[in-house]
């Protein structure tokens, strides 16, 4: 791995290199797991080195992640295709809605994408093939997050991203907890598998009732910090955070036990619990509704 400048920060006065990034990832123990699920928001780390081509830039970051030698790496490649009245192709549907790095990784050799027209993931490594045929209930038994919960020694990595704002796994825990403000919503459409076979199918996710509005996951963060469950370090203009899946599950449960309304903008009422998806008003669905 070459030492390449990736980002500039502090108004261009300082830089983050591939070696810097590698050492920071080791510091937060991103290498101390058998499966690493990676959320990214690279813009939060600084200004990309414009001397690098896009493929060089993303390739260098991907090389750093591979250098951790974690047995399996997993990235979200969510499309919510059926929720947007679109068909889904394992090989062709873009992962750009989850970030440009994710789309770059999707196209790399040895990467397996799950057959999921709502919340697909891409995986590389020892267990990658297990993620191809996931359950059709995205946030229930057999879905991607349930798989993560059943696998030992899983960590979540937030590379510039904030777990209080983009931790979709939380909705899986809400489902297991059986919160009253989410319900299983089914969507239909056509899928094309990796072998080119096209057919109609149905998949579900846990949608929010019509009258509820999710808030930042501050109660989750509070419980993680209370028990010193976060590993974090500054990186450029942002930070890198890593933690165990088992700790996240426990913290989510504790937060819901403490306040069932904690993940919402305001406490729900019975009138809010209408099992309908809120209208998107022409906007693309890019997160759990």
mmCIF file of C-alpha atoms in Angstrom:
data_model
loop_
_atom_site.group_PDB
_atom_site.id
_atom_site.type_symbol
_atom_site.label_atom_id
_atom_site.label_comp_id
_atom_site.label_asym_id
_atom_site.label_seq_id
_atom_site.Cartn_x
_atom_site.Cartn_y
_atom_site.Cartn_z
ATOM 1 C CA UNK A 1 0.000 0.000 0.000
ATOM 2 C CA UNK A 2 1.473 3.333 -1.091
ATOM 3 C CA UNK A 3 1.253 6.378 1.158
ATOM 4 C CA UNK A 4 -1.057 8.613 -0.887
ATOM 5 C CA UNK A 5 -2.684 11.883 0.155
ATOM 6 C CA UNK A 6 -6.443 11.330 0.226
ATOM 7 C CA UNK A 7 -7.944 14.430 1.850
ATOM 8 C CA UNK A 8 -7.033 17.970 2.776
ATOM 9 C CA UNK A 9 -8.621 19.571 5.827
ATOM 10 C CA UNK A 10 -8.346 22.570 8.130
ATOM 11 C CA UNK A 11 -8.784 24.845 5.093
ATOM 12 C CA UNK A 12 -6.245 22.841 3.111
ATOM 13 C CA UNK A 13 -3.453 23.213 5.654
ATOM 14 C CA UNK A 14 -3.325 19.547 6.674
ATOM 15 C CA UNK A 15 -3.701 16.198 4.920
ATOM 16 C CA UNK A 16 -4.903 12.654 5.564
ATOM 17 C CA UNK A 17 -2.922 9.952 3.780
ATOM 18 C CA UNK A 18 -3.614 6.268 3.257
ATOM 19 C CA UNK A 19 -1.191 5.437 6.084
ATOM 20 C CA UNK A 20 -2.988 7.907 8.362
ATOM 21 C CA UNK A 21 -6.344 6.357 7.520
ATOM 22 C CA UNK A 22 -5.029 2.833 8.101
ATOM 23 C CA UNK A 23 -3.627 3.724 11.523
ATOM 24 C CA UNK A 24 -6.847 5.480 12.543
ATOM 25 C CA UNK A 25 -8.892 2.453 11.520
ATOM 26 C CA UNK A 26 -6.627 0.247 13.607
ATOM 27 C CA UNK A 27 -7.003 2.668 16.514
ATOM 28 C CA UNK A 28 -10.799 2.258 16.525
ATOM 29 C CA UNK A 29 -10.351 -1.536 16.310
ATOM 30 C CA UNK A 30 -11.943 -1.840 12.879
ATOM 31 C CA UNK A 31 -9.618 -4.780 12.271
ATOM 32 C CA UNK A 32 -10.689 -6.640 15.419
ATOM 33 C CA UNK A 33 -13.729 -8.400 13.992
ATOM 34 C CA UNK A 34 -14.671 -11.128 11.550
ATOM 35 C CA UNK A 35 -17.184 -8.956 9.668
ATOM 36 C CA UNK A 36 -17.091 -5.186 9.253
ATOM 37 C CA UNK A 37 -20.211 -3.330 8.057
ATOM 38 C CA UNK A 38 -19.131 0.026 6.624
ATOM 39 C CA UNK A 39 -21.117 3.276 6.431
ATOM 40 C CA UNK A 40 -19.359 6.163 4.683
ATOM 41 C CA UNK A 41 -19.689 9.898 4.238
ATOM 42 C CA UNK A 42 -16.329 10.836 2.776
ATOM 43 C CA UNK A 43 -17.292 14.496 2.382
ATOM 44 C CA UNK A 44 -17.260 14.703 6.158
ATOM 45 C CA UNK A 45 -13.520 13.988 6.253
ATOM 46 C CA UNK A 46 -12.335 16.853 4.089
ATOM 47 C CA UNK A 47 -11.616 17.890 0.516
ATOM 48 C CA UNK A 48 -10.539 14.991 -1.731
ATOM 49 C CA UNK A 49 -7.113 15.221 -3.345
ATOM 50 C CA UNK A 50 -8.018 16.561 -6.802
ATOM 51 C CA UNK A 51 -4.737 15.286 -8.250
ATOM 52 C CA UNK A 52 -6.135 11.781 -8.004
ATOM 53 C CA UNK A 53 -8.574 10.388 -10.545
ATOM 54 C CA UNK A 54 -11.855 9.198 -9.057
ATOM 55 C CA UNK A 55 -10.872 5.553 -9.529
ATOM 56 C CA UNK A 56 -7.496 6.198 -7.904
ATOM 57 C CA UNK A 57 -9.100 7.974 -4.960
ATOM 58 C CA UNK A 58 -11.740 5.325 -4.256
ATOM 59 C CA UNK A 59 -9.321 2.525 -5.091
ATOM 60 C CA UNK A 60 -6.846 3.795 -2.504
ATOM 61 C CA UNK A 61 -9.521 3.922 0.223
ATOM 62 C CA UNK A 62 -10.755 0.445 -0.691
ATOM 63 C CA UNK A 63 -7.166 -0.841 -0.553
ATOM 64 C CA UNK A 64 -6.820 0.553 2.980
ATOM 65 C CA UNK A 65 -10.006 -1.245 4.048
ATOM 66 C CA UNK A 66 -8.793 -4.509 2.508
ATOM 67 C CA UNK A 67 -5.444 -4.066 4.283
ATOM 68 C CA UNK A 68 -7.255 -4.455 7.615
ATOM 69 C CA UNK A 69 -7.528 -8.145 6.683
ATOM 70 C CA UNK A 70 -11.021 -8.486 8.118
ATOM 71 C CA UNK A 71 -12.488 -11.766 6.884
ATOM 72 C CA UNK A 72 -15.605 -10.132 5.380
ATOM 73 C CA UNK A 73 -16.382 -6.519 4.466
ATOM 74 C CA UNK A 74 -19.986 -5.438 3.860
ATOM 75 C CA UNK A 75 -21.267 -2.109 2.485
ATOM 76 C CA UNK A 76 -24.863 -0.915 2.064
ATOM 77 C CA UNK A 77 -26.001 -0.756 -1.553
ATOM 78 C CA UNK A 78 -29.615 0.152 -0.798
ATOM 79 C CA UNK A 79 -31.750 1.216 -3.753
ATOM 80 C CA UNK A 80 -35.323 1.011 -2.375
ATOM 81 C CA UNK A 81 -36.173 0.161 -5.985
ATOM 82 C CA UNK A 82 -39.615 -1.344 -5.358
ATOM 83 C CA UNK A 83 -40.499 1.569 -3.056
ATOM 84 C CA UNK A 84 -39.731 3.872 -6.000
ATOM 85 C CA UNK A 85 -41.792 1.772 -8.464
ATOM 86 C CA UNK A 86 -38.584 0.616 -10.155
ATOM 87 C CA UNK A 87 -37.359 -2.826 -11.121
ATOM 88 C CA UNK A 88 -34.109 -4.122 -9.641
ATOM 89 C CA UNK A 89 -31.089 -5.788 -11.219
ATOM 90 C CA UNK A 90 -28.370 -7.349 -9.065
ATOM 91 C CA UNK A 91 -25.747 -6.561 -11.692
ATOM 92 C CA UNK A 92 -26.939 -3.208 -13.011
ATOM 93 C CA UNK A 93 -28.829 -1.234 -10.330
ATOM 94 C CA UNK A 94 -26.564 1.493 -9.001
ATOM 95 C CA UNK A 95 -25.365 1.774 -5.399
ATOM 96 C CA UNK A 96 -24.643 5.493 -5.785
ATOM 97 C CA UNK A 97 -27.398 6.484 -3.354
ATOM 98 C CA UNK A 98 -25.229 5.027 -0.581
ATOM 99 C CA UNK A 99 -22.118 6.889 -1.740
ATOM 100 C CA UNK A 100 -19.632 6.906 -4.584
ATOM 101 C CA UNK A 101 -17.228 4.580 -2.750
ATOM 102 C CA UNK A 102 -19.974 1.969 -2.443
ATOM 103 C CA UNK A 103 -20.669 2.194 -6.170
ATOM 104 C CA UNK A 104 -16.951 1.812 -6.875
ATOM 105 C CA UNK A 105 -16.717 -1.272 -4.636
ATOM 106 C CA UNK A 106 -19.825 -2.792 -6.246
ATOM 107 C CA UNK A 107 -17.959 -3.050 -9.546
ATOM 108 C CA UNK A 108 -14.807 -4.668 -8.144
ATOM 109 C CA UNK A 109 -13.833 -8.342 -8.664
ATOM 110 C CA UNK A 110 -15.027 -10.834 -6.091
ATOM 111 C CA UNK A 111 -17.808 -8.609 -4.747
ATOM 112 C CA UNK A 112 -21.195 -10.253 -4.149
ATOM 113 C CA UNK A 113 -24.383 -8.203 -4.162
ATOM 114 C CA UNK A 114 -27.475 -9.423 -2.370
ATOM 115 C CA UNK A 115 -30.679 -10.210 -4.240
ATOM 116 C CA UNK A 116 -32.733 -7.523 -2.500
ATOM 117 C CA UNK A 117 -34.652 -4.814 -4.408
ATOM 118 C CA UNK A 118 -35.013 -2.650 -1.304
ATOM 119 C CA UNK A 119 -31.913 -2.902 0.889
ATOM 120 C CA UNK A 120 -29.220 -4.807 -0.964
ATOM 121 C CA UNK A 121 -25.662 -4.968 0.340
ATOM 122 C CA UNK A 122 -22.333 -5.720 -1.290
ATOM 123 C CA UNK A 123 -19.876 -8.065 0.386
ATOM 124 C CA UNK A 124 -16.337 -9.247 -0.224
ATOM 125 C CA UNK A 125 -14.390 -11.926 1.581
ATOM 126 C CA UNK A 126 -14.951 -15.208 3.360
ATOM 127 C CA UNK A 127 -18.710 -14.947 3.947
ATOM 128 C CA UNK A 128 -19.617 -12.838 0.914
ATOM 129 C CA UNK A 129 -21.580 -15.568 -0.857
ATOM 130 C CA UNK A 130 -23.875 -15.988 2.174
ATOM 131 C CA UNK A 131 -25.240 -12.507 1.511
ATOM 132 C CA UNK A 132 -26.474 -13.229 -2.024
ATOM 133 C CA UNK A 133 -29.779 -14.859 -1.102
ATOM 134 C CA UNK A 134 -31.098 -12.918 1.877
ATOM 135 C CA UNK A 135 -34.619 -13.128 3.241
ATOM 136 C CA UNK A 136 -37.424 -11.185 1.599
ATOM 137 C CA UNK A 137 -38.346 -9.452 4.869
ATOM 138 C CA UNK A 138 -35.502 -6.926 4.996
ATOM 139 C CA UNK A 139 -35.805 -6.073 8.686
ATOM 140 C CA UNK A 140 -37.154 -9.352 10.003
ATOM 141 C CA UNK A 141 -35.899 -12.913 10.347
ATOM 142 C CA UNK A 142 -33.481 -13.779 7.560
ATOM 143 C CA UNK A 143 -32.986 -10.180 6.440
ATOM 144 C CA UNK A 144 -29.591 -8.540 6.209
ATOM 145 C CA UNK A 145 -29.573 -7.084 9.726
ATOM 146 C CA UNK A 146 -30.866 -10.283 11.271
ATOM 147 C CA UNK A 147 -27.984 -12.076 9.537
ATOM 148 C CA UNK A 148 -25.532 -9.609 11.067
ATOM 149 C CA UNK A 149 -27.071 -10.186 14.493
ATOM 150 C CA UNK A 150 -26.626 -13.954 14.181
ATOM 151 C CA UNK A 151 -22.976 -13.796 13.041
ATOM 152 C CA UNK A 152 -20.392 -13.614 15.848
ATOM 153 C CA UNK A 153 -17.853 -10.787 16.124
ATOM 154 C CA UNK A 154 -19.435 -8.138 13.870
ATOM 155 C CA UNK A 155 -18.516 -4.443 14.040
ATOM 156 C CA UNK A 156 -20.004 -1.334 12.440
ATOM 157 C CA UNK A 157 -17.651 1.280 11.015
ATOM 158 C CA UNK A 158 -18.708 4.878 10.375
ATOM 159 C CA UNK A 159 -16.144 6.487 8.100
ATOM 160 C CA UNK A 160 -17.099 10.166 8.227
ATOM 161 C CA UNK A 161 -20.759 9.201 8.656
ATOM 162 C CA UNK A 162 -22.663 9.698 11.905
ATOM 163 C CA UNK A 163 -24.360 6.747 13.620
ATOM 164 C CA UNK A 164 -27.006 9.092 15.018
ATOM 165 C CA UNK A 165 -28.116 9.961 11.473
ATOM 166 C CA UNK A 166 -27.656 6.948 9.173
ATOM 167 C CA UNK A 167 -27.803 3.794 11.292
ATOM 168 C CA UNK A 168 -30.479 1.803 9.448
ATOM 169 C CA UNK A 169 -29.780 -1.210 11.658
ATOM 170 C CA UNK A 170 -31.735 0.628 14.370
ATOM 171 C CA UNK A 171 -35.002 -0.108 12.554
ATOM 172 C CA UNK A 172 -34.258 -3.829 12.771
ATOM 173 C CA UNK A 173 -33.940 -3.503 16.555
ATOM 174 C CA UNK A 174 -37.164 -1.485 16.635
ATOM 175 C CA UNK A 175 -38.797 -4.405 14.833
ATOM 176 C CA UNK A 176 -37.501 -7.014 17.271
ATOM 177 C CA UNK A 177 -38.615 -4.746 20.123
ATOM 178 C CA UNK A 178 -42.023 -4.559 18.394
ATOM 179 C CA UNK A 179 -42.409 -0.798 18.622
ATOM 180 C CA UNK A 180 -46.006 0.229 17.837
ATOM 181 C CA UNK A 181 -45.024 2.973 15.388
ATOM 182 C CA UNK A 182 -43.574 0.718 12.654
ATOM 183 C CA UNK A 183 -45.317 -1.852 10.485
ATOM 184 C CA UNK A 184 -44.324 -4.343 7.824
ATOM 185 C CA UNK A 185 -44.909 -2.901 4.363
ATOM 186 C CA UNK A 186 -44.705 -5.141 1.287
ATOM 187 C CA UNK A 187 -43.619 -3.947 -2.165
ATOM 188 C CA UNK A 188 -43.802 -5.693 -5.548
ATOM 189 C CA UNK A 189 -41.772 -5.456 -8.717
ATOM 190 C CA UNK A 190 -39.466 -7.301 -11.081
ATOM 191 C CA UNK A 191 -36.007 -8.479 -10.094
ATOM 192 C CA UNK A 192 -33.204 -9.678 -12.339
ATOM 193 C CA UNK A 193 -30.809 -12.019 -10.573
ATOM 194 C CA UNK A 194 -27.071 -12.223 -11.236
ATOM 195 C CA UNK A 195 -27.621 -14.929 -13.840
ATOM 196 C CA UNK A 196 -29.966 -12.724 -15.880
ATOM 197 C CA UNK A 197 -33.264 -14.331 -14.856
ATOM 198 C CA UNK A 198 -36.116 -11.809 -14.477
ATOM 199 C CA UNK A 199 -39.258 -12.474 -12.465
ATOM 200 C CA UNK A 200 -41.852 -10.753 -10.287
ATOM 201 C CA UNK A 201 -41.392 -10.871 -6.543
ATOM 202 C CA UNK A 202 -42.328 -9.220 -3.221
ATOM 203 C CA UNK A 203 -40.113 -7.855 -0.433
ATOM 204 C CA UNK A 204 -40.919 -6.001 2.761
ATOM 205 C CA UNK A 205 -39.388 -3.505 5.160
ATOM 206 C CA UNK A 206 -40.507 -1.881 8.413
ATOM 207 C CA UNK A 207 -42.038 1.460 7.516
ATOM 208 C CA UNK A 208 -42.993 4.221 9.899
ATOM 209 C CA UNK A 209 -46.669 4.836 10.535
ATOM 210 C CA UNK A 210 -48.177 7.849 8.795
ATOM 211 C CA UNK A 211 -48.013 10.208 11.769
ATOM 212 C CA UNK A 212 -44.493 9.513 13.083
ATOM 213 C CA UNK A 213 -41.248 11.256 12.185
ATOM 214 C CA UNK A 214 -37.868 9.738 13.097
ATOM 215 C CA UNK A 215 -35.324 11.856 14.965
ATOM 216 C CA UNK A 216 -31.564 11.574 15.344
ATOM 217 C CA UNK A 217 -30.551 8.521 17.367
ATOM 218 C CA UNK A 218 -29.328 10.583 20.327
ATOM 219 C CA UNK A 219 -30.642 8.155 23.002
ATOM 220 C CA UNK A 220 -28.677 5.350 21.326
ATOM 221 C CA UNK A 221 -25.516 7.463 21.379
ATOM 222 C CA UNK A 222 -26.103 8.327 25.045
ATOM 223 C CA UNK A 223 -26.246 4.667 26.048
ATOM 224 C CA UNK A 224 -23.187 3.811 23.935
ATOM 225 C CA UNK A 225 -21.198 6.606 25.574
ATOM 226 C CA UNK A 226 -22.487 5.752 29.060
ATOM 227 C CA UNK A 227 -20.891 2.308 28.845
ATOM 228 C CA UNK A 228 -17.847 3.390 26.806
ATOM 229 C CA UNK A 229 -18.928 1.305 23.810
ATOM 230 C CA UNK A 230 -17.708 3.692 21.069
ATOM 231 C CA UNK A 231 -14.201 3.597 19.630
ATOM 232 C CA UNK A 232 -13.654 6.970 17.947
ATOM 233 C CA UNK A 233 -10.897 9.194 16.599
ATOM 234 C CA UNK A 234 -10.770 12.475 14.712
ATOM 235 C CA UNK A 235 -10.042 12.168 10.993
ATOM 236 C CA UNK A 236 -9.655 15.252 8.842
ATOM 237 C CA UNK A 237 -12.652 17.520 9.379
ATOM 238 C CA UNK A 238 -14.697 14.670 10.837
ATOM 239 C CA UNK A 239 -14.228 11.466 12.749
ATOM 240 C CA UNK A 240 -14.203 7.693 12.500
ATOM 241 C CA UNK A 241 -16.390 5.642 14.841
ATOM 242 C CA UNK A 242 -16.448 1.881 15.296
ATOM 243 C CA UNK A 243 -18.352 -0.393 17.665
ATOM 244 C CA UNK A 244 -19.564 -3.941 18.158
ATOM 245 C CA UNK A 245 -22.917 -5.055 16.763
ATOM 246 C CA UNK A 246 -23.751 -6.719 20.073
ATOM 247 C CA UNK A 247 -23.132 -3.458 21.943
ATOM 248 C CA UNK A 248 -25.292 -1.516 19.482
ATOM 249 C CA UNK A 249 -28.142 -3.992 19.888
ATOM 250 C CA UNK A 250 -27.954 -3.712 23.669
ATOM 251 C CA UNK A 251 -27.786 0.091 23.612
ATOM 252 C CA UNK A 252 -30.796 0.337 21.268
ATOM 253 C CA UNK A 253 -32.785 -1.947 23.555
ATOM 254 C CA UNK A 254 -31.824 0.045 26.640
ATOM 255 C CA UNK A 255 -32.809 3.299 24.942
ATOM 256 C CA UNK A 256 -36.231 1.944 23.968
ATOM 257 C CA UNK A 257 -36.758 0.550 27.464
ATOM 258 C CA UNK A 258 -36.014 4.001 28.849
ATOM 259 C CA UNK A 259 -38.257 5.880 26.421
ATOM 260 C CA UNK A 260 -40.334 4.257 23.668
ATOM 261 C CA UNK A 261 -40.634 7.675 21.997
ATOM 262 C CA UNK A 262 -36.885 8.352 22.100
ATOM 263 C CA UNK A 263 -36.181 7.837 18.417
ATOM 264 C CA UNK A 264 -39.014 10.127 17.289
ATOM 265 C CA UNK A 265 -39.298 13.885 16.816
ATOM 266 C CA UNK A 266 -42.252 13.904 19.215
ATOM 267 C CA UNK A 267 -44.146 11.281 21.236
ATOM 268 C CA UNK A 268 -46.655 9.371 19.130
ATOM 269 C CA UNK A 269 -50.373 9.273 19.807
ATOM 270 C CA UNK A 270 -52.923 6.667 18.776
ATOM 271 C CA UNK A 271 -53.932 8.935 15.894
ATOM 272 C CA UNK A 272 -50.351 8.762 14.540
ATOM 273 C CA UNK A 273 -50.351 4.969 14.270
ATOM 274 C CA UNK A 274 -52.033 4.738 10.874
ATOM 275 C CA UNK A 275 -50.375 1.915 8.912
ATOM 276 C CA UNK A 276 -49.773 3.899 5.757
ATOM 277 C CA UNK A 277 -46.543 5.123 4.195
ATOM 278 C CA UNK A 278 -46.229 8.896 4.154
ATOM 279 C CA UNK A 279 -46.417 10.413 0.628
ATOM 280 C CA UNK A 280 -42.978 11.217 -0.839
ATOM 281 C CA UNK A 281 -44.330 14.143 -2.916
ATOM 282 C CA UNK A 282 -42.317 13.197 -5.968
ATOM 283 C CA UNK A 283 -39.029 12.773 -4.087
ATOM 284 C CA UNK A 284 -37.001 9.608 -4.397
ATOM 285 C CA UNK A 285 -37.162 7.221 -1.436
ATOM 286 C CA UNK A 286 -33.530 6.880 -0.311
ATOM 287 C CA UNK A 287 -34.087 5.783 3.289
ATOM 288 C CA UNK A 288 -36.542 3.719 5.286
ATOM 289 C CA UNK A 289 -39.894 5.576 4.986
#
